[in-house]
Amino acid sequence: MENKMKKILTACLVTALALTVTACTSQENRQVENPPKVIFVTAAGGLNDGGQNDDIYEACSDAAREYGADMRCLESKTGTDVAANVEAASDDLPAAVVTSGADGAKAVETAAKSHKDINYIVLDTKVKADNVSSLIFSNQDAAFLAGVAAADKSSTGTVGLIMDKSTAQDAYYYGFTAGAETGKAGTTVTQVYVTAGGTDTDGMNAAKKLSAAGCDIVFTTTHTGQSGVLRYAELKDMKVITVSRGGEGDDEDDDDNSALMGAVETDIEDALNEEIRDAVKGRFSGGVKTFGLKGDMVSFEGENGFSDSDENAIERWEHKIMSGKIDVPATKAEFAQFDPSEFRK
């Protein structure tokens, strides 16, 4: 009987030890240093360009303060810098590494394989890995609403796009173009490009080119030169639609410009706050997470000259998108299959 009891006790101890080892392994994969670190690796161009990098930096800083984390930033001047910075950030054992865009996604895809215990957060591009959270915003839906509004308000039938070549903006381009062509048959969309980190003079020059092409309404999909665009538009009686990504980097002074017709808004602040909170508290979960019109994670907000009737019209288009009646294109292939005549009244 005594030998039998010893065998039972031995078996129990072995089982308990196995469970303990399993639990420790799981905990080690989620271990958070004290104080935890959140490291933001910027896309090419670095900080202080008034663009997406600044917005993400502010959102990360706010979340880090809220959850008692040490916020650090590694600036990337070129696309090549991103990979080296992501690797350096990973070696520093942070609670989370945050980055964005195609360069960031490519770097994270590589780093996540060799740093399986590090949590990564990537904006705007999909990376499928257990330790990567990809935050995808349906900017094409909000841009579609902006395009519909622009076509309706345009008296020339020609609307403009100002884009930044260095960032992924296909969703803005195809969404806005689809919306403009849907809103009013025969509407022409003309685009020009600016370089990230450019000045207000660059913005004014871009707006000047579009004005010369007959555009009376312009959608600027980048913060680069945005104040310059608005100032030129105010002088030439043009209207402007801007972008806002929910960061303190947005120029609030631009809100008072009479040329401002509306804004396409993306709530990266709330999305990043939740991801950083979970990483810091040791409950991070990877996966592709999509944010859209539902929950107001992306939206189009009318400003100067936008009537109640205009708002109601936008709400009807919004409902069609959320109900699945309109599948807004975000890529070249999707746009090629899109027929705007199907959705016109």
Tab-separated table of C-alpha atoms in Angstrom:
chain	number	residue	atom	x	y	z
A	1	MET	CA	0.000	0.000	0.000
A	2	GLU	CA	2.909	2.310	0.912
A	3	ASN	CA	4.616	1.683	-2.468
A	4	LYS	CA	1.338	2.359	-4.236
A	5	MET	CA	0.968	5.689	-2.434
A	6	LYS	CA	4.543	6.648	-3.376
A	7	LYS	CA	3.821	5.925	-7.040
A	8	ILE	CA	0.670	8.057	-6.906
A	9	LEU	CA	2.538	10.935	-5.239
A	10	THR	CA	5.376	10.658	-7.745
A	11	ALA	CA	2.923	10.757	-10.658
A	12	CYS	CA	1.209	13.802	-9.170
A	13	LEU	CA	4.517	15.605	-8.719
A	14	VAL	CA	5.536	14.877	-12.321
A	15	THR	CA	2.188	16.155	-13.591
A	16	ALA	CA	2.411	19.277	-11.423
A	17	LEU	CA	5.955	19.930	-12.626
A	18	ALA	CA	4.878	19.566	-16.265
A	19	LEU	CA	2.041	22.032	-15.723
A	20	THR	CA	4.394	24.464	-14.024
A	21	VAL	CA	6.883	24.301	-16.902
A	22	THR	CA	4.093	24.867	-19.443
A	23	ALA	CA	2.755	27.841	-17.498
A	24	CYS	CA	6.224	29.375	-17.162
A	25	THR	CA	6.873	28.976	-20.875
A	26	SER	CA	3.613	30.725	-21.688
A	27	GLN	CA	4.350	33.502	-19.168
A	28	GLU	CA	7.871	34.047	-20.508
A	29	ASN	CA	6.480	34.653	-23.987
A	30	ARG	CA	4.316	37.435	-22.551
A	31	GLN	CA	6.760	38.768	-19.957
A	32	VAL	CA	6.787	42.553	-19.665
A	33	GLU	CA	9.766	44.394	-18.211
A	34	ASN	CA	9.244	46.995	-15.508
A	35	PRO	CA	8.848	49.684	-16.628
A	36	PRO	CA	7.560	48.321	-19.945
A	37	LYS	CA	8.867	49.886	-23.145
A	38	VAL	CA	6.913	50.926	-26.228
A	39	ILE	CA	9.163	51.644	-29.217
A	40	PHE	CA	7.874	53.437	-32.299
A	41	VAL	CA	9.879	53.007	-35.515
A	42	THR	CA	8.928	55.771	-37.925
A	43	ALA	CA	8.407	55.338	-41.631
A	44	ALA	CA	10.808	57.140	-43.992
A	45	GLY	CA	10.983	60.873	-43.346
A	46	GLY	CA	11.077	60.709	-39.559
A	47	LEU	CA	9.263	63.104	-37.258
A	48	ASN	CA	8.240	66.750	-37.511
A	49	ASP	CA	6.826	66.581	-41.018
A	50	GLY	CA	3.282	67.131	-39.760
A	51	GLY	CA	2.272	63.772	-41.225
A	52	GLN	CA	1.452	60.219	-40.251
A	53	ASN	CA	4.678	59.664	-38.313
A	54	ASP	CA	3.816	62.546	-36.011
A	55	ASP	CA	0.247	61.301	-35.533
A	56	ILE	CA	1.387	57.780	-34.599
A	57	TYR	CA	4.072	59.178	-32.290
A	58	GLU	CA	1.507	61.267	-30.399
A	59	ALA	CA	-0.899	58.322	-30.125
A	60	CYS	CA	1.876	56.045	-28.804
A	61	SER	CA	3.066	58.700	-26.358
A	62	ASP	CA	-0.432	59.223	-24.964
A	63	ALA	CA	-0.976	55.481	-24.510
A	64	ALA	CA	2.464	54.995	-22.939
A	65	ARG	CA	1.764	57.730	-20.390
A	66	GLU	CA	-1.644	56.260	-19.600
A	67	TYR	CA	-0.297	52.759	-18.963
A	68	GLY	CA	3.001	53.655	-17.302
A	69	ALA	CA	5.268	52.648	-20.177
A	70	ASP	CA	8.588	54.090	-21.292
A	71	MET	CA	8.045	55.569	-24.779
A	72	ARG	CA	10.948	55.565	-27.223
A	73	CYS	CA	11.216	56.451	-30.893
A	74	LEU	CA	13.674	55.353	-33.573
A	75	GLU	CA	13.545	57.692	-36.569
A	76	SER	CA	13.959	56.334	-40.094
A	77	LYS	CA	15.158	58.844	-42.654
A	78	THR	CA	14.897	56.356	-45.532
A	79	GLY	CA	13.063	53.108	-46.205
A	80	THR	CA	16.329	51.210	-45.666
A	81	ASP	CA	16.573	52.546	-42.107
A	82	VAL	CA	13.258	50.956	-41.126
A	83	ALA	CA	14.505	47.344	-41.132
A	84	ALA	CA	17.589	48.191	-39.045
A	85	ASN	CA	15.487	50.174	-36.576
A	86	VAL	CA	12.887	47.414	-36.188
A	87	GLU	CA	15.676	44.929	-35.449
A	88	ALA	CA	17.277	47.288	-32.921
A	89	ALA	CA	13.913	47.874	-31.260
A	90	SER	CA	13.309	44.123	-31.034
A	91	ASP	CA	16.657	43.574	-29.304
A	92	ASP	CA	15.651	46.076	-26.598
A	93	LEU	CA	12.922	43.691	-25.324
A	94	PRO	CA	9.960	46.095	-25.503
A	95	ALA	CA	6.353	45.353	-24.675
A	96	ALA	CA	5.565	46.402	-28.248
A	97	VAL	CA	7.224	47.673	-31.412
A	98	VAL	CA	4.984	49.980	-33.450
A	99	THR	CA	5.547	50.868	-37.107
A	100	SER	CA	3.625	51.478	-40.327
A	101	GLY	CA	3.533	51.179	-44.090
A	102	ALA	CA	5.065	48.764	-46.562
A	103	ASP	CA	8.653	49.153	-45.307
A	104	GLY	CA	7.552	48.628	-41.714
A	105	ALA	CA	5.494	45.582	-42.622
A	106	LYS	CA	8.382	43.995	-44.514
A	107	ALA	CA	10.747	44.598	-41.598
A	108	VAL	CA	8.279	43.213	-39.063
A	109	GLU	CA	7.565	40.152	-41.187
A	110	THR	CA	11.253	39.258	-40.936
A	111	ALA	CA	11.792	40.286	-37.302
A	112	ALA	CA	8.680	38.509	-36.016
A	113	LYS	CA	10.106	35.149	-37.109
A	114	SER	CA	13.324	35.526	-35.108
A	115	HIS	CA	11.777	37.403	-32.167
A	116	LYS	CA	8.701	35.332	-31.407
A	117	ASP	CA	8.474	36.745	-27.860
A	118	ILE	CA	8.208	40.359	-29.095
A	119	ASN	CA	4.856	41.978	-29.884
A	120	TYR	CA	4.576	44.022	-33.077
A	121	ILE	CA	1.894	46.504	-34.145
A	122	VAL	CA	1.781	47.496	-37.827
A	123	LEU	CA	-0.553	50.096	-39.320
A	124	ASP	CA	-1.945	50.054	-42.870
A	125	THR	CA	-0.360	46.799	-44.097
A	126	LYS	CA	-1.216	43.169	-43.345
A	127	VAL	CA	1.357	40.901	-41.707
A	128	LYS	CA	0.093	37.486	-40.691
A	129	ALA	CA	1.931	36.162	-37.634
A	130	ASP	CA	0.873	35.232	-34.101
A	131	ASN	CA	2.933	38.024	-32.548
A	132	VAL	CA	1.882	40.743	-35.029
A	133	SER	CA	-1.249	42.885	-34.830
A	134	SER	CA	-2.035	44.506	-38.195
A	135	LEU	CA	-4.341	47.514	-37.932
A	136	ILE	CA	-6.120	48.101	-41.239
A	137	PHE	CA	-8.341	51.145	-41.648
A	138	SER	CA	-10.935	51.193	-44.428
A	139	ASN	CA	-9.863	54.644	-45.587
A	140	GLN	CA	-11.352	53.930	-49.003
A	141	ASP	CA	-14.854	54.094	-47.492
A	142	ALA	CA	-14.370	57.562	-45.997
A	143	ALA	CA	-12.577	58.717	-49.157
A	144	PHE	CA	-15.556	57.498	-51.221
A	145	LEU	CA	-17.862	59.743	-49.190
A	146	ALA	CA	-15.454	62.627	-49.746
A	147	GLY	CA	-15.481	61.910	-53.473
A	148	VAL	CA	-19.281	61.920	-53.610
A	149	ALA	CA	-19.362	65.235	-51.739
A	150	ALA	CA	-16.665	66.745	-53.986
A	151	ALA	CA	-18.488	65.759	-57.183
A	152	ASP	CA	-21.743	67.172	-55.867
A	153	LYS	CA	-20.167	70.502	-54.867
A	154	SER	CA	-17.928	70.957	-57.919
A	155	SER	CA	-19.097	73.485	-60.492
A	156	THR	CA	-16.336	72.609	-62.976
A	157	GLY	CA	-16.748	68.838	-62.983
A	158	THR	CA	-13.036	68.466	-62.220
A	159	VAL	CA	-11.751	67.659	-58.721
A	160	GLY	CA	-8.188	67.199	-57.540
A	161	LEU	CA	-6.052	64.894	-55.433
A	162	ILE	CA	-2.774	65.781	-53.736
A	163	MET	CA	-0.856	62.647	-52.808
A	164	ASP	CA	2.429	61.641	-51.203
A	165	LYS	CA	4.360	59.136	-53.323
A	166	SER	CA	6.327	57.786	-50.357
A	167	THR	CA	3.338	56.373	-48.462
A	168	ALA	CA	0.703	53.780	-49.304
A	169	GLN	CA	-2.316	55.814	-50.405
A	170	ASP	CA	-4.080	53.517	-52.870
A	171	ALA	CA	-7.139	53.293	-50.627
A	172	TYR	CA	-7.534	57.075	-50.633
A	173	TYR	CA	-7.023	57.329	-54.393
A	174	TYR	CA	-9.352	54.563	-55.526
A	175	GLY	CA	-11.979	55.289	-52.889
A	176	PHE	CA	-12.117	59.006	-53.693
A	177	THR	CA	-12.121	58.442	-57.460
A	178	ALA	CA	-14.889	55.840	-57.195
A	179	GLY	CA	-16.922	58.219	-55.048
A	180	ALA	CA	-16.465	61.167	-57.407
A	181	GLU	CA	-17.447	59.104	-60.460
A	182	THR	CA	-20.411	57.653	-58.602
A	183	GLY	CA	-21.580	60.981	-57.240
A	184	LYS	CA	-21.847	62.655	-60.630
A	185	ALA	CA	-21.330	61.115	-64.064
A	186	GLY	CA	-18.512	62.687	-66.056
A	187	THR	CA	-16.568	63.966	-63.032
A	188	THR	CA	-12.827	64.043	-63.735
A	189	VAL	CA	-10.205	63.407	-61.049
A	190	THR	CA	-6.739	64.931	-61.514
A	191	GLN	CA	-3.840	64.172	-59.172
A	192	VAL	CA	-0.478	65.729	-58.351
A	193	TYR	CA	2.241	64.569	-55.963
A	194	VAL	CA	4.241	66.166	-53.154
A	195	THR	CA	7.309	64.887	-51.336
A	196	ALA	CA	7.066	63.914	-47.657
A	197	GLY	CA	8.434	66.597	-45.379
A	198	GLY	CA	7.769	69.354	-47.907
A	199	THR	CA	6.895	72.937	-47.037
A	200	ASP	CA	3.715	74.968	-47.270
A	201	THR	CA	5.120	76.392	-50.502
A	202	ASP	CA	5.059	72.860	-51.940
A	203	GLY	CA	1.415	72.620	-50.948
A	204	MET	CA	0.601	75.951	-52.561
A	205	ASN	CA	2.346	74.897	-55.776
A	206	ALA	CA	0.386	71.636	-55.849
A	207	ALA	CA	-2.900	73.485	-55.376
A	208	LYS	CA	-1.873	75.963	-58.085
A	209	LYS	CA	-1.330	73.120	-60.580
A	210	LEU	CA	-4.733	71.654	-59.816
A	211	SER	CA	-6.404	75.040	-60.111
A	212	ALA	CA	-4.804	75.497	-63.536
A	213	ALA	CA	-6.240	72.091	-64.514
A	214	GLY	CA	-9.748	73.323	-63.670
A	215	CYS	CA	-10.136	71.790	-60.205
A	216	ASP	CA	-12.321	73.773	-57.824
A	217	ILE	CA	-12.279	71.142	-55.064
A	218	VAL	CA	-9.126	69.394	-53.825
A	219	PHE	CA	-8.637	66.384	-51.564
A	220	THR	CA	-5.165	66.439	-49.994
A	221	THR	CA	-4.392	62.965	-48.672
A	222	THR	CA	-1.211	64.060	-46.874
A	223	HIS	CA	-0.344	66.627	-44.213
A	224	THR	CA	2.655	67.747	-46.285
A	225	GLY	CA	2.026	71.339	-47.299
A	226	GLN	CA	-1.589	71.152	-46.113
A	227	SER	CA	-1.629	74.695	-44.694
A	228	GLY	CA	-0.236	75.963	-47.983
A	229	VAL	CA	-2.981	74.177	-49.902
A	230	LEU	CA	-5.633	75.778	-47.726
A	231	ARG	CA	-4.114	79.242	-48.001
A	232	TYR	CA	-3.959	79.073	-51.793
A	233	ALA	CA	-7.481	77.675	-51.972
A	234	GLU	CA	-8.777	80.522	-49.819
A	235	LEU	CA	-7.293	83.038	-52.254
A	236	LYS	CA	-8.703	81.292	-55.344
A	237	ASP	CA	-12.156	80.377	-54.011
A	238	MET	CA	-11.383	76.649	-54.059
A	239	LYS	CA	-12.547	74.123	-51.460
A	240	VAL	CA	-10.313	71.592	-49.705
A	241	ILE	CA	-10.859	68.206	-48.068
A	242	THR	CA	-8.091	67.218	-45.655
A	243	VAL	CA	-7.088	64.088	-43.733
A	244	SER	CA	-6.916	63.660	-39.982
A	245	ARG	CA	-5.486	60.591	-38.254
A	246	GLY	CA	-6.455	61.493	-34.720
A	247	GLY	CA	-3.074	62.740	-33.547
A	248	GLU	CA	-2.020	66.014	-31.979
A	249	GLY	CA	0.166	66.585	-35.029
A	250	ASP	CA	-2.884	67.814	-36.912
A	251	ASP	CA	-2.788	71.565	-37.440
A	252	GLU	CA	-5.797	72.869	-35.546
A	253	ASP	CA	-5.275	76.345	-37.039
A	254	ASP	CA	-6.338	74.928	-40.413
A	255	ASP	CA	-9.808	74.277	-38.998
A	256	ASP	CA	-10.540	78.019	-39.138
A	257	ASN	CA	-9.742	78.314	-42.849
A	258	SER	CA	-12.855	79.173	-44.858
A	259	ALA	CA	-11.674	76.943	-47.726
A	260	LEU	CA	-11.977	73.817	-45.563
A	261	MET	CA	-14.903	71.795	-46.925
A	262	GLY	CA	-14.440	68.635	-44.884
A	263	ALA	CA	-12.051	66.030	-43.517
A	264	VAL	CA	-11.509	62.308	-43.914
A	265	GLU	CA	-10.793	61.110	-40.383
A	266	THR	CA	-9.077	57.951	-39.132
A	267	ASP	CA	-9.110	57.187	-35.421
A	268	ILE	CA	-5.670	55.654	-35.010
A	269	GLU	CA	-5.476	56.977	-31.454
A	270	ASP	CA	-8.160	54.686	-30.016
A	271	ALA	CA	-6.980	51.678	-32.017
A	272	LEU	CA	-3.363	52.076	-30.908
A	273	ASN	CA	-4.383	52.768	-27.327
A	274	GLU	CA	-6.079	49.384	-27.048
A	275	GLU	CA	-3.178	47.510	-28.634
A	276	ILE	CA	-0.552	49.177	-26.456
A	277	ARG	CA	-2.679	48.645	-23.339
A	278	ASP	CA	-2.904	44.912	-24.063
A	279	ALA	CA	0.825	44.653	-24.812
A	280	VAL	CA	1.812	46.442	-21.603
A	281	LYS	CA	-0.581	44.358	-19.507
A	282	GLY	CA	0.642	41.089	-21.019
A	283	ARG	CA	-2.497	40.137	-22.908
A	284	PHE	CA	-1.449	41.010	-26.464
A	285	SER	CA	-3.072	39.062	-29.291
A	286	GLY	CA	-1.963	39.158	-32.917
A	287	GLY	CA	-4.095	39.120	-36.031
A	288	VAL	CA	-5.419	41.349	-38.792
A	289	LYS	CA	-7.885	43.864	-37.325
A	290	THR	CA	-10.003	45.990	-39.644
A	291	PHE	CA	-11.596	49.306	-38.666
A	292	GLY	CA	-14.250	51.032	-40.747
A	293	LEU	CA	-17.294	53.273	-40.782
A	294	LYS	CA	-18.942	51.227	-38.044
A	295	GLY	CA	-17.832	52.672	-34.744
A	296	ASP	CA	-16.643	55.846	-36.521
A	297	MET	CA	-13.099	54.506	-36.798
A	298	VAL	CA	-13.026	56.113	-40.251
A	299	SER	CA	-15.394	58.880	-41.305
A	300	PHE	CA	-15.996	61.906	-43.494
A	301	GLU	CA	-16.989	65.074	-41.691
A	302	GLY	CA	-18.343	68.076	-43.591
A	303	GLU	CA	-17.227	71.565	-42.553
A	304	ASN	CA	-17.774	75.002	-44.128
A	305	GLY	CA	-20.744	75.239	-46.467
A	306	PHE	CA	-22.026	71.780	-45.571
A	307	SER	CA	-25.795	71.921	-45.080
A	308	ASP	CA	-28.118	69.533	-43.260
A	309	SER	CA	-29.213	68.277	-46.675
A	310	ASP	CA	-25.586	67.538	-47.571
A	311	GLU	CA	-25.110	65.683	-44.290
A	312	ASN	CA	-28.217	63.604	-44.888
A	313	ALA	CA	-27.025	62.684	-48.363
A	314	ILE	CA	-23.657	61.529	-47.001
A	315	GLU	CA	-25.397	59.475	-44.324
A	316	ARG	CA	-27.408	57.669	-47.014
A	317	TRP	CA	-24.223	56.774	-48.912
A	318	GLU	CA	-22.616	55.725	-45.639
A	319	HIS	CA	-25.504	53.394	-44.905
A	320	LYS	CA	-25.163	51.795	-48.342
A	321	ILE	CA	-21.507	51.031	-47.667
A	322	MET	CA	-22.094	49.684	-44.149
A	323	SER	CA	-24.981	47.510	-45.354
A	324	GLY	CA	-22.806	45.975	-48.055
A	325	LYS	CA	-24.679	47.456	-51.010
A	326	ILE	CA	-21.490	49.208	-52.134
A	327	ASP	CA	-18.103	47.520	-51.938
A	328	VAL	CA	-15.696	50.435	-52.242
A	329	PRO	CA	-12.490	49.635	-54.164
A	330	ALA	CA	-9.152	50.041	-52.389
A	331	THR	CA	-6.837	48.600	-55.059
A	332	LYS	CA	-6.282	48.940	-58.786
A	333	ALA	CA	-7.762	45.502	-59.435
A	334	GLU	CA	-10.878	46.268	-57.380
A	335	PHE	CA	-11.309	49.637	-59.079
A	336	ALA	CA	-11.169	47.976	-62.499
A	337	GLN	CA	-14.221	45.913	-61.531
A	338	PHE	CA	-16.136	48.847	-60.038
A	339	ASP	CA	-19.049	50.270	-62.063
A	340	PRO	CA	-20.173	53.630	-60.644
A	341	SER	CA	-23.297	53.740	-62.829
A	342	GLU	CA	-24.779	50.895	-60.770
A	343	PHE	CA	-25.128	53.142	-57.737
A	344	ARG	CA	-26.239	56.459	-59.170
A	345	LYS	CA	-29.828	57.530	-58.629
